[in-house]
Amino acid sequence: MKIISPRRLATVLLPGLLMSQAALAVNVNITGKVIASPCTVETADTLSVVLPDVDMATLATAKSSSPEKSFDLTLKECPASTTKVIATYTGAVSAIATDSFNNTGTATKVALWLKNGTTTIEPNTTRTATVDSATKKATFTQTVQIYSLGSAQAGTVIGNIVVGFTYQ
């Protein structure tokens, strides 16, 4: 029987071990996005909507509301590759009406009710507008009004709604 020295054994086995290590495969995952180019918001960074004064008596009964005040959010200069705009309306939910935005002013028992026609725009929801290919604009029209569950008390009405835009 012949004895193989450890040195000789290493020279025979080591290249085989190295070759088996070289045969291992690696998966490479590649991710990315192709995104639509943004439009320009036609108004400044802040849009102030001033509601007319409302008599307390108008908001004395349950489910009463002030007259609506209409306002638009318009996006302009949309590139041809952008065909839709999604608006996300975020803000604090009112404690008196969960489908309305919170009033942080001093008037009590009132909330801010945002609507698109007859449809309520609830906090933390989205709407979609199509970009007009001729004008390169997309417009979101909505109304806001003061909503009361009754017994509204006098004071200021203040709300903050942040609208973010996503482009498709």
Short mmCIF file of C-alpha atoms in Angstrom, two decimals, residues 54-134:
data_model
loop_
_atom_site.label_atom_id
_atom_site.label_comp_id
_atom_site.label_asym_id
_atom_site.label_seq_id
_atom_site.Cartn_x
_atom_site.Cartn_y
_atom_site.Cartn_z
CA VAL A 54 -72.06 81.74 8.04
CA ASP A 55 -74.63 82.56 10.70
CA MET A 56 -74.71 80.08 13.60
CA ALA A 57 -78.43 79.60 13.03
CA THR A 58 -77.68 78.09 9.60
CA LEU A 59 -75.66 75.33 11.30
CA ALA A 60 -77.98 74.80 14.27
CA THR A 61 -79.63 71.58 13.08
CA ALA A 62 -78.12 68.15 12.52
CA LYS A 63 -76.57 67.58 9.07
CA SER A 64 -76.79 71.25 8.15
CA SER A 65 -74.15 72.94 6.01
CA SER A 66 -73.04 76.28 4.65
CA PRO A 67 -73.20 77.21 0.97
CA GLU A 68 -70.54 75.51 -1.17
CA LYS A 69 -67.38 77.30 -2.26
CA SER A 70 -65.94 75.94 -5.51
CA PHE A 71 -62.22 75.82 -6.32
CA ASP A 72 -60.01 74.16 -8.91
CA LEU A 73 -56.64 72.48 -8.72
CA THR A 74 -55.19 72.74 -12.22
CA LEU A 75 -52.02 71.17 -13.52
CA LYS A 76 -50.53 72.65 -16.68
CA GLU A 77 -47.68 72.01 -19.10
CA CYS A 78 -48.13 68.25 -18.86
CA PRO A 79 -45.79 66.44 -21.25
CA ALA A 80 -47.28 64.26 -23.98
CA SER A 81 -46.17 61.13 -22.11
CA THR A 82 -48.39 62.03 -19.14
CA THR A 83 -52.00 61.10 -19.82
CA LYS A 84 -53.47 60.91 -16.30
CA VAL A 85 -52.95 62.61 -12.97
CA ILE A 86 -53.93 61.07 -9.64
CA ALA A 87 -54.61 63.44 -6.74
CA THR A 88 -54.37 62.13 -3.17
CA TYR A 89 -56.20 64.21 -0.57
CA THR A 90 -54.66 63.86 2.89
CA GLY A 91 -55.52 65.57 6.12
CA ALA A 92 -56.86 64.98 9.60
CA VAL A 93 -60.21 63.19 9.75
CA SER A 94 -62.92 65.05 11.63
CA ALA A 95 -64.07 63.57 14.93
CA ILE A 96 -67.68 64.57 14.20
CA ALA A 97 -67.90 63.26 10.62
CA THR A 98 -65.37 60.64 9.50
CA ASP A 99 -65.97 61.45 5.82
CA SER A 100 -64.91 65.08 6.38
CA PHE A 101 -61.75 67.00 7.22
CA ASN A 102 -61.02 68.32 10.70
CA ASN A 103 -61.68 71.92 11.70
CA THR A 104 -58.76 73.26 13.76
CA GLY A 105 -60.36 76.66 14.29
CA THR A 106 -62.31 77.84 17.32
CA ALA A 107 -65.82 77.09 15.97
CA THR A 108 -67.12 73.89 17.54
CA LYS A 109 -69.19 71.00 16.24
CA VAL A 110 -68.24 71.69 12.61
CA ALA A 111 -66.12 69.98 9.98
CA LEU A 112 -64.98 70.73 6.42
CA TRP A 113 -66.92 68.79 3.80
CA LEU A 114 -65.11 68.43 0.48
CA LYS A 115 -67.07 67.24 -2.56
CA ASN A 116 -66.72 66.48 -6.25
CA GLY A 117 -70.21 67.24 -7.50
CA THR A 118 -72.42 65.10 -5.26
CA THR A 119 -69.60 62.71 -4.26
CA THR A 120 -67.80 63.29 -0.97
CA ILE A 121 -64.01 63.46 -1.15
CA GLU A 122 -63.04 61.73 2.06
CA PRO A 123 -59.69 62.23 3.80
CA ASN A 124 -56.92 60.01 2.44
CA THR A 125 -58.64 59.15 -0.84
CA THR A 126 -57.67 59.61 -4.48
CA ARG A 127 -59.22 61.04 -7.63
CA THR A 128 -58.05 60.75 -11.24
CA ALA A 129 -58.14 63.36 -14.00
CA THR A 130 -57.29 62.88 -17.66
CA VAL A 131 -54.80 65.27 -19.23
CA ASP A 132 -56.33 67.19 -22.13
CA SER A 133 -53.96 66.48 -25.03
CA ALA A 134 -54.70 69.85 -26.68
#
